[in-house]
Coordinates of C-alpha atoms and ligand atoms in Angstrom, one line a residue:
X459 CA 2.2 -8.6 30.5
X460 CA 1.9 -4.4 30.8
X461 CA 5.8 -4.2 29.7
X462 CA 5.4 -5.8 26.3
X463 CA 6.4 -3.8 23.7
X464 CA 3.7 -1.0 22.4
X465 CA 3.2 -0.2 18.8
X466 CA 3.6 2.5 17.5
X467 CA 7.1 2.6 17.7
X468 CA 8.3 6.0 16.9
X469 CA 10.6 7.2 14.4
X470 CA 12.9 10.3 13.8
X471 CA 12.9 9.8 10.1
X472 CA 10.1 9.1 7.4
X473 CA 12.8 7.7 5.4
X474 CA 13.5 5.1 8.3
X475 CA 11.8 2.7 10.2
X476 CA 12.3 1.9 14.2
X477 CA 14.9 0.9 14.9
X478 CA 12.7 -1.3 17.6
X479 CA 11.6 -3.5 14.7
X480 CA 15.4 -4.7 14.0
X481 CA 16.1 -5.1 17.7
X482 CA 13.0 -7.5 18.5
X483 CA 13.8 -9.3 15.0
X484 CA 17.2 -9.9 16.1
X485 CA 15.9 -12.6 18.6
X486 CA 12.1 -12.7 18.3
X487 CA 10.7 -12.2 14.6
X488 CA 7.7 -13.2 15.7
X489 CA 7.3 -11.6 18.8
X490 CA 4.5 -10.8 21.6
X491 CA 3.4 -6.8 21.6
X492 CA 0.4 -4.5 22.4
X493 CA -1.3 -2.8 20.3
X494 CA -1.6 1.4 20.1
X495 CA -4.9 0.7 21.5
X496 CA -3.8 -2.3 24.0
X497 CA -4.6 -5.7 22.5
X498 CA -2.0 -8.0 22.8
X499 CA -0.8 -9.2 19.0
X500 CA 2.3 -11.2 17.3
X501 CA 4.4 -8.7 15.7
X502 CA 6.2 -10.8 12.8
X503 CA 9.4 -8.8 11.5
X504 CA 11.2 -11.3 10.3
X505 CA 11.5 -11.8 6.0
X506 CA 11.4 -16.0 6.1
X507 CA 8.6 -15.8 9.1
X508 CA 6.3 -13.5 7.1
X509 CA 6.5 -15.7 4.1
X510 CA 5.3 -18.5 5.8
X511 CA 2.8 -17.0 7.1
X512 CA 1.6 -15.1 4.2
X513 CA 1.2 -18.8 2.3
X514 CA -0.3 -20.0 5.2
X515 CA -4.5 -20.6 5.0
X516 CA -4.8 -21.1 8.7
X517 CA -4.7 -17.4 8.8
X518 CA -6.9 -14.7 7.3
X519 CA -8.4 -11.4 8.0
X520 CA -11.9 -12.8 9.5
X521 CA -12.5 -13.4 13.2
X522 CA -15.3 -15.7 14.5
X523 CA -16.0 -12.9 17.0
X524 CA -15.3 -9.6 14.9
X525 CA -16.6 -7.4 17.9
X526 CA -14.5 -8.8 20.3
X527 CA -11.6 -9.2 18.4
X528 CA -8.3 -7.8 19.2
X529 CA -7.3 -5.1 16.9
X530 CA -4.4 -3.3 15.5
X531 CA -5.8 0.1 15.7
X532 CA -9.3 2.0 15.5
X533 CA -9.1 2.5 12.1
X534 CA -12.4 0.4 10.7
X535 CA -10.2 -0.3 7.3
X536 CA -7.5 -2.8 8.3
X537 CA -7.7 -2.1 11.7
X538 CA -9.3 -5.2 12.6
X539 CA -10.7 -7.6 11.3
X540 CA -12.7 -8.2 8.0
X541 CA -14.9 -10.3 6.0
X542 CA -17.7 -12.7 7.2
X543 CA -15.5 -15.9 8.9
X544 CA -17.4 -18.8 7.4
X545 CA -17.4 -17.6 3.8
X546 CA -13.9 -15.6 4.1
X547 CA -11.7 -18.2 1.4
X548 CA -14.7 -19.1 -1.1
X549 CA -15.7 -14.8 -1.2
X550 CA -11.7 -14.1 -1.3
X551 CA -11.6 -16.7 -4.4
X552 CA -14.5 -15.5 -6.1
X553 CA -13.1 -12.1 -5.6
X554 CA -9.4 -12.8 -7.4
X555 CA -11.1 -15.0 -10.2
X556 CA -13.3 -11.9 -11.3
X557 CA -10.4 -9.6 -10.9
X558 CA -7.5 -11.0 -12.0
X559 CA -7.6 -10.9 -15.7
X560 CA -8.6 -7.5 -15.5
X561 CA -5.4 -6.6 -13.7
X562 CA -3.5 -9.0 -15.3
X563 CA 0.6 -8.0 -16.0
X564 CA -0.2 -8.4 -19.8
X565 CA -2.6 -6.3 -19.8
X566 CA -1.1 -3.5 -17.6
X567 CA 1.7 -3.6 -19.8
X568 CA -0.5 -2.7 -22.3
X569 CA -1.1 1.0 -20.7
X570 CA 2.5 1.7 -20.5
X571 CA 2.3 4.0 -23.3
X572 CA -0.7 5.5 -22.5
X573 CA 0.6 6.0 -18.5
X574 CA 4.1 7.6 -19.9
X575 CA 2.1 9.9 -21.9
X576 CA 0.0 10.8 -18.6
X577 CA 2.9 11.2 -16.7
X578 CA 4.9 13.9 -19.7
X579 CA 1.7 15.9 -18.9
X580 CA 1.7 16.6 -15.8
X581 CA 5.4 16.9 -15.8
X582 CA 4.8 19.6 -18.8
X583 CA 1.7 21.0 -16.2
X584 CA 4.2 21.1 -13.0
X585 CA 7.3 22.7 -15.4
X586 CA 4.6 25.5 -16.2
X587 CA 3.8 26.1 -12.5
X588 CA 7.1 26.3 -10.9
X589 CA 9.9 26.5 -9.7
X590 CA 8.7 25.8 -6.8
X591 CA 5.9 23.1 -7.4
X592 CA 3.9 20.8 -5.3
X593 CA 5.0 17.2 -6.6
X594 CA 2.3 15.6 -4.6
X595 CA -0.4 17.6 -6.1
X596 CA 1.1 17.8 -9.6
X597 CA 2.3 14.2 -9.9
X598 CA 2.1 12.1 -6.9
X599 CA -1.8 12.2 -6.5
X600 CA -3.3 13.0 -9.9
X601 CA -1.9 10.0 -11.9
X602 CA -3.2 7.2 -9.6
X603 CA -6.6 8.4 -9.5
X604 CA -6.6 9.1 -13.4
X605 CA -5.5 5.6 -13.9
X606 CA -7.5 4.0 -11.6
X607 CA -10.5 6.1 -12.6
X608 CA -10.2 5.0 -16.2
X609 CA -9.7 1.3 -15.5
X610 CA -12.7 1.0 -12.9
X611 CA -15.0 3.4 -15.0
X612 CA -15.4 5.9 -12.1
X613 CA -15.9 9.5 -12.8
X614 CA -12.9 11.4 -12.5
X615 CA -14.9 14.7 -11.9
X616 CA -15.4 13.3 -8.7
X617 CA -12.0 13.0 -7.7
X618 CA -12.7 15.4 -4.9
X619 CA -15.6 13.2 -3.7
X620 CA -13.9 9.6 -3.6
X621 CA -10.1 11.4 -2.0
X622 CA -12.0 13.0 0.7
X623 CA -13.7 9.5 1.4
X624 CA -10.7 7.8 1.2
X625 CA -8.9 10.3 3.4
X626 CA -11.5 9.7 6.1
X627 CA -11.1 6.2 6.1
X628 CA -7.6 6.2 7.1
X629 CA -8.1 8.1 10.2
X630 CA -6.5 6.7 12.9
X631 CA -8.2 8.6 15.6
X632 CA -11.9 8.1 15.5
X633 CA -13.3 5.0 14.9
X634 CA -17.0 6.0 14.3
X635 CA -15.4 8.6 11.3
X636 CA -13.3 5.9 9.4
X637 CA -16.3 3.5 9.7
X638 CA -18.4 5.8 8.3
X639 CA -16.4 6.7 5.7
X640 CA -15.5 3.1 4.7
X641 CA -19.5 2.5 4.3
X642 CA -19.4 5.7 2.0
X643 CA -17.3 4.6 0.4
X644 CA -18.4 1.4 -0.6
X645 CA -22.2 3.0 -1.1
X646 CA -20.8 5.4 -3.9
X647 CA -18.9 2.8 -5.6
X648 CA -21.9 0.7 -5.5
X649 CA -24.2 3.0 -7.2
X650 CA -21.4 3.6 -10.1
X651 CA -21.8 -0.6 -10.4
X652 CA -25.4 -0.1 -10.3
X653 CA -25.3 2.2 -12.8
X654 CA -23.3 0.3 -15.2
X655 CA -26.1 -2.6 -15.7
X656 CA -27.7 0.1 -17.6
X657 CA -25.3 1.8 -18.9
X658 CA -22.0 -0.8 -19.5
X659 CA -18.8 0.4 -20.4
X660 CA -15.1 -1.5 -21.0
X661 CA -14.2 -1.5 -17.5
X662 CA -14.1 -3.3 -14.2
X663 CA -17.0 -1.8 -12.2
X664 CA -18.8 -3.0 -15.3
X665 CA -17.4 -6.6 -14.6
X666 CA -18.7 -6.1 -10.9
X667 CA -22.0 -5.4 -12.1
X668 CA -22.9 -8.9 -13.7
X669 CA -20.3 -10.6 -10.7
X670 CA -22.7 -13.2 -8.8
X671 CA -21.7 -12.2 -5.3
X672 CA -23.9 -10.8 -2.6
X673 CA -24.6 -7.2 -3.7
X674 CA -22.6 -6.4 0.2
X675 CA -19.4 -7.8 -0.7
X676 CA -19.8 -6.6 -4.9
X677 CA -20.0 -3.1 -2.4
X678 CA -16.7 -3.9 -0.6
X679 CA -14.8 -5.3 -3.2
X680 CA -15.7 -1.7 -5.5
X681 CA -14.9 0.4 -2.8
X682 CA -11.5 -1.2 -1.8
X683 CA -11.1 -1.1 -5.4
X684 CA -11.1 2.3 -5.9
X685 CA -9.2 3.0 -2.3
X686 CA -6.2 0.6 -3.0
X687 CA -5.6 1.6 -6.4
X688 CA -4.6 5.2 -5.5
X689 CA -3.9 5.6 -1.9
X690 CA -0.9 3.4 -1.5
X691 CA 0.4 4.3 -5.3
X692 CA 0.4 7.9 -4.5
X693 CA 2.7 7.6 -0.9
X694 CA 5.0 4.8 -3.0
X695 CA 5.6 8.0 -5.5
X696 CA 6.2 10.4 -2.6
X697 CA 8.8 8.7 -0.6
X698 CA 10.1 7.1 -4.1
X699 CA 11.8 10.4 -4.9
X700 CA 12.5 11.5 -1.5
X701 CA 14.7 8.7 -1.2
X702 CA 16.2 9.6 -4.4
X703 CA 16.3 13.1 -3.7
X704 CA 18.2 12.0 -0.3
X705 CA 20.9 10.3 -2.6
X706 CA 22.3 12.7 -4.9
X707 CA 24.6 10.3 -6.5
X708 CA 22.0 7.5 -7.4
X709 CA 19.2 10.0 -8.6
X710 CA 22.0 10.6 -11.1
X711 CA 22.7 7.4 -12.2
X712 CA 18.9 6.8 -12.8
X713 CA 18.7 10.4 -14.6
X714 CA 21.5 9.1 -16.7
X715 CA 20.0 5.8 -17.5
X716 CA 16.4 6.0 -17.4
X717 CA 16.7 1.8 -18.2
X718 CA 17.4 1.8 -14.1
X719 CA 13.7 2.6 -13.6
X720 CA 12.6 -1.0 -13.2
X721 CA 15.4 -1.4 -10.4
X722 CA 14.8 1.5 -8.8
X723 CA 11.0 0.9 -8.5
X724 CA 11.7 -2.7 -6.5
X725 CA 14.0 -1.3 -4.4
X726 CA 11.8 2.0 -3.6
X727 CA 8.9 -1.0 -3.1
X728 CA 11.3 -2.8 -0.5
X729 CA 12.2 0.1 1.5
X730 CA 9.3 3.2 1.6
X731 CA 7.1 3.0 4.4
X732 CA 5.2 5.8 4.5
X733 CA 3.5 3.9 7.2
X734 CA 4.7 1.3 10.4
X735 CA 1.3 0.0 10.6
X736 CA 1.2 -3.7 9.6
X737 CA -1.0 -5.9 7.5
X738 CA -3.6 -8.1 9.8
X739 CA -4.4 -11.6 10.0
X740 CA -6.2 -13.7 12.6
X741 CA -5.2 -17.5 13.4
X742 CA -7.9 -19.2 12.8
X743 CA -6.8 -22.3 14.9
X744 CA -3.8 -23.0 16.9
X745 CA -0.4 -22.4 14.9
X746 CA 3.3 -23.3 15.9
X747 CA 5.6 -21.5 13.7
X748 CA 9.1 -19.7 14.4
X749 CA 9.1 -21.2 17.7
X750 CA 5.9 -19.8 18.9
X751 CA 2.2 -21.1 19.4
X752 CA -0.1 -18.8 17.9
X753 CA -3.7 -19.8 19.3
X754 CA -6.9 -19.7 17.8
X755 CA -8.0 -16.1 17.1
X756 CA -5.1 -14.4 18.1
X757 CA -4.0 -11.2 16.4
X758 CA -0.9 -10.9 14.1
X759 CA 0.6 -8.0 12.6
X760 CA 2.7 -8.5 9.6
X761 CA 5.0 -5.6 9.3
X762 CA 6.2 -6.0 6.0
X763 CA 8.2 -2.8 6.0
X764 CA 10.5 -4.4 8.4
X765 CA 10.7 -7.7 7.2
X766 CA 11.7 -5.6 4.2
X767 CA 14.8 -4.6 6.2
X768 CA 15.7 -8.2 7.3
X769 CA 19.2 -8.7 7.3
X770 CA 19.3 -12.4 7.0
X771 CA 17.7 -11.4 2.9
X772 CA 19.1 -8.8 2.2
X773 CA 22.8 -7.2 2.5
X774 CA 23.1 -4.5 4.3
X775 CA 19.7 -4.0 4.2
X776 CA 19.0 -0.2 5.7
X777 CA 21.1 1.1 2.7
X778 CA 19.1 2.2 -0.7
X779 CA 20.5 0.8 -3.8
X780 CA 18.9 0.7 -6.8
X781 CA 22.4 -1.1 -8.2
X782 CA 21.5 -3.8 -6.1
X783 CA 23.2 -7.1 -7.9
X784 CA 20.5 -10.0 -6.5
X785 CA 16.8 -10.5 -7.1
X786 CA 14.7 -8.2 -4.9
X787 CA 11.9 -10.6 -3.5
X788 CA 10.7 -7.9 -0.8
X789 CA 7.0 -8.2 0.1
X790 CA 6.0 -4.7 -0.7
X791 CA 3.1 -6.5 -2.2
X792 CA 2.6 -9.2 0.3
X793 CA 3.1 -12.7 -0.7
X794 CA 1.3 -15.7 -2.1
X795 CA -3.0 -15.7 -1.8
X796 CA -3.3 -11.7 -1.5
X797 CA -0.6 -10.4 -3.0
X798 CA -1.7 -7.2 -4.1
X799 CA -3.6 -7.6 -7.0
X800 CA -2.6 -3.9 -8.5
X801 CA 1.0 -5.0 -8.8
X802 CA 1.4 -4.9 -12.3
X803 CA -0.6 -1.4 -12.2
X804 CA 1.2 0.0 -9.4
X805 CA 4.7 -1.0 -10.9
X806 CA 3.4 0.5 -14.7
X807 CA 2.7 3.7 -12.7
X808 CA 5.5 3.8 -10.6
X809 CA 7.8 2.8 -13.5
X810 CA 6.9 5.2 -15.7
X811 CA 7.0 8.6 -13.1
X812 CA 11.0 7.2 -12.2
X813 CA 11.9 6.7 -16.0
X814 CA 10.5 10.5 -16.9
X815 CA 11.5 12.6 -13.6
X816 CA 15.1 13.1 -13.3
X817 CA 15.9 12.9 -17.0
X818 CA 13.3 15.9 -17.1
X819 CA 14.2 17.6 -14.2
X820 CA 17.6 16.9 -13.4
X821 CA 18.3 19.3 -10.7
X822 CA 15.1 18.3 -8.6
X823 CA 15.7 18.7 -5.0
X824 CA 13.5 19.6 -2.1
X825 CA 12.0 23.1 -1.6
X826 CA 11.9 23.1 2.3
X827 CA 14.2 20.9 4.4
X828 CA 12.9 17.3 5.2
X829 CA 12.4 17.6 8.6
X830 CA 9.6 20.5 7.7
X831 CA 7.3 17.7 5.3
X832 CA 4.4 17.6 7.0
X833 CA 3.9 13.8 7.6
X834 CA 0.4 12.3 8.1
X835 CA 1.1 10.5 11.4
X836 CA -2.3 10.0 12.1
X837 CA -3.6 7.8 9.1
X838 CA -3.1 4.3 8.7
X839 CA -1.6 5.1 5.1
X840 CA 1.1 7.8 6.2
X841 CA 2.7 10.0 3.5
X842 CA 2.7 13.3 3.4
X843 CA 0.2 16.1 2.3
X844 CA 2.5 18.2 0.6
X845 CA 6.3 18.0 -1.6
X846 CA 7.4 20.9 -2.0
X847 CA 10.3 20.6 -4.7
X848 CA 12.2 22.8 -6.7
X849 CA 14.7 22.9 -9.8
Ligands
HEM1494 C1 2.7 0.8 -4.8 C2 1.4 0.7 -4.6 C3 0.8 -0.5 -3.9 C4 1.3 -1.2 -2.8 C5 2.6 -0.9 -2.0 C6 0.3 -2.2 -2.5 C7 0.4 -3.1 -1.4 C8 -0.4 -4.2 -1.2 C9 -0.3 -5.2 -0.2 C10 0.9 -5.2 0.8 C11 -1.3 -6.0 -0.2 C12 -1.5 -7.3 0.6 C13 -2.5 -7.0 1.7 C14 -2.6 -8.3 2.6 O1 -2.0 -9.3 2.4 O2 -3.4 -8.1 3.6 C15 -2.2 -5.5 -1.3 C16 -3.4 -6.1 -1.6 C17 -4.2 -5.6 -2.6 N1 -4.0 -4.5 -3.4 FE1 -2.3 -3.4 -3.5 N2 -0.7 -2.1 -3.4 C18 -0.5 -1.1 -4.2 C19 -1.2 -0.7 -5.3 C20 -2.4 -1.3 -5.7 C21 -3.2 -0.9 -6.8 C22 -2.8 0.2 -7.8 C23 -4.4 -1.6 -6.8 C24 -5.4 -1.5 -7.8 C25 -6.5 -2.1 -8.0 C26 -4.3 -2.5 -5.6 C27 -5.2 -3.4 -5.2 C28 -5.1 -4.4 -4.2 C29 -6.1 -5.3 -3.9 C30 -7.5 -5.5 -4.5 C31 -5.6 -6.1 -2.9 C32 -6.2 -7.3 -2.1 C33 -5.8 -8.6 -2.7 C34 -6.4 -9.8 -1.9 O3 -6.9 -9.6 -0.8 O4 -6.3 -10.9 -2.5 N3 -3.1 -2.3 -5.0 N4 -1.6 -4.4 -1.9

């Protein structure tokens, strides 16, 4: 069993994924691997096979044995597993009932306005700085956590705090650090709930505080709160215009026709991964699916990245097209029970930074060459900590 395959699987290019993910796919898309720290796991790559297993309730993210569980990685956030196993599905529904209107697309659509106005400043902010300009600092990062900071009713003077938190929880390398963190985490946005009962306001922390849920998981579900909303929005901006960027003639079209943003935004969602890492699920009892048995508390690894890449849904699928004729149903989000709940944020967000960049600057390009963008390697998230651009 030593010479299964061993995540990670390197990569030359940010903008690209292994190219071991498309070779296993081609005849295994659910296939037997070890993880970076030796567990054996299911790697599923394929598109169809992910689906199914997405809808699928005989897995989750709990494991009847959490400290013997296999895991993807150190990282105590997504690394392994999570939840309490005998109350994972009734917490998980409680959690999306509370949550979902809140996030609802009609009500995200409703921000547009004020998220395109947030965006024109910061554009005006990062046209007074340069050229050149940090885009990560002036764009990328700032408008996820204002956002998210408003809707949750989190301080945003303590921006500094809750990044540095999150930054910590993604580390890859020492699991003590990112559990501590993750308990930080979920401490200071437990106090901000707290706080709320005496002091409410019109947002969701204020929900929380009233939610009937054991004050632990009200804990958890603040703190992932505040974590998912920025974290992943911020890389999805990043490598959004570096793919752009890498395609001159298509960051024209869109600077031409601001009405491709929508487009552009799906296909950026199918094909960024500022990480390889995988999603995690645990069988909880024996599965046959894609050919394969899956047994009772088995480790699976949903790479959704490559599944994005999947040949068998998509034409051609390594290029980037934002022209692209057919529906896009990648799984950028995930699928069916947890799809990610900040869609219709993330894609407000995302839409509204692609429909204002290029028309604004339309001779954006990259300040340093690409192969000198310091890339996080080392945290589960990925993405980069700087974007040097210039026009
Ligand atoms: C472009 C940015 C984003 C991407 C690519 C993304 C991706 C994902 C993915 C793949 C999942 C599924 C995880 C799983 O099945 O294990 C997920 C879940 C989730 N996301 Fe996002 N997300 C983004 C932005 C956001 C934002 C802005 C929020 C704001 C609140 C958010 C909140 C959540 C939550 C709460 C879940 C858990 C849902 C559940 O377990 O039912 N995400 N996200």
């Amino acid at each position: 069993m030593s010479g299964l395959p061993r995540l990670p699987f390197p990569r030359n290019d940010v903008l690209e994924i292994s190219p071991e993910f498309g070779q296993l796919r081609a005849t295994e898309p659910i296939s037997r691997v070890r993880t970076e720290i030796g567990d054996e796991a299911w790697l599923v790559s394929g598109w169809e096979e992910i689906r199914r297993i997405f809808a699928d309730d005989r897995f989750g993210r709990s494991h009847p044995a959490p400290e013997s569980a296999p895991r993807l990685s150190h990282s105590a956030f997504a690394g392994g597993p999570t939840g309490d196993h005998a109350t994972e599905h009734e917490v998980h529904d409680s959690m999306r009932r509370l949550l979902a209107p809140a996030f609802s697309a009609r009500r995200m659509r409703r921000l547009s306005a004020h998220v395109e106005h947030l965006v024109d400043q910061l554009l005006d902010r990062m046209a007074g700085q340069g050229p050149p300009a940090d885009l990560h600092a002036c764009l990328s990062v700032p408008l996820p956590i204002q956002v998210i900071c408003e809707l949750l009713g989190v301080p945003y003077a303590d921006r500094e705090r809750f990044r540095a938190i999150a930054e910590e929880m993604t580390d890859l390398s020492d699991p003590k650090r990112s559990a501590a963190a993750q308990a930080e985490m979920n401490a200071y946005s437990y106090a901000i709930v707290r706080a709320k009962r005496e002091r409410p306001g019109e947002d969701v922390y204020t929900d929380l505080a009233t939610a009937e849920l054991p004050e632990q998981e009200i804990a958890r579900i603040a703190g992932g709160l505040l974590f998912a909303g920025h974290e992943t929005t911020v890389n999805q901006i990043d490598h959004g215009v570096l793919l752009l960027l890498r395609d001159p003639a298509q960051r024209d079209a869109l600077a031409r026709d601001p009405g491709r943003a929508g487009a552009a935004v799906e296909e950026i969602l199918r094909m960024a991964a500022p990480s390889q890492h995988g999603l995690v699920r645990y069988a909880h009892e024996d599965v046959e699916i894609g050919g394969v048995t899956i047994r009772a508390g088995e480790l699976v690894v949903l790479a959704t990245f490559a599944a994005n890449r999947d040949e068998r849904a998509y034409p051609d699928p390594d290029r980037f097209d934002i022209g692209r004729e057919s529906e896009n149903p990648h799984v950028g989000f995930g699928y069916a029970g947890r799809y990610c709940l900040g869609a219709s944020l993330a894609r407000v967000e995302l839409r509204a930074v692609f429909q204002a960049l290029f028309p604004r600057f339309p001779a954006l390009r990259l300040a340093v060459p690409r192969e000198r963008l310091e890339a996080r390697a080392h945290r589960l998230t990925g993405g980069f900590a700087a974007l040097p651009v210039t026009w």
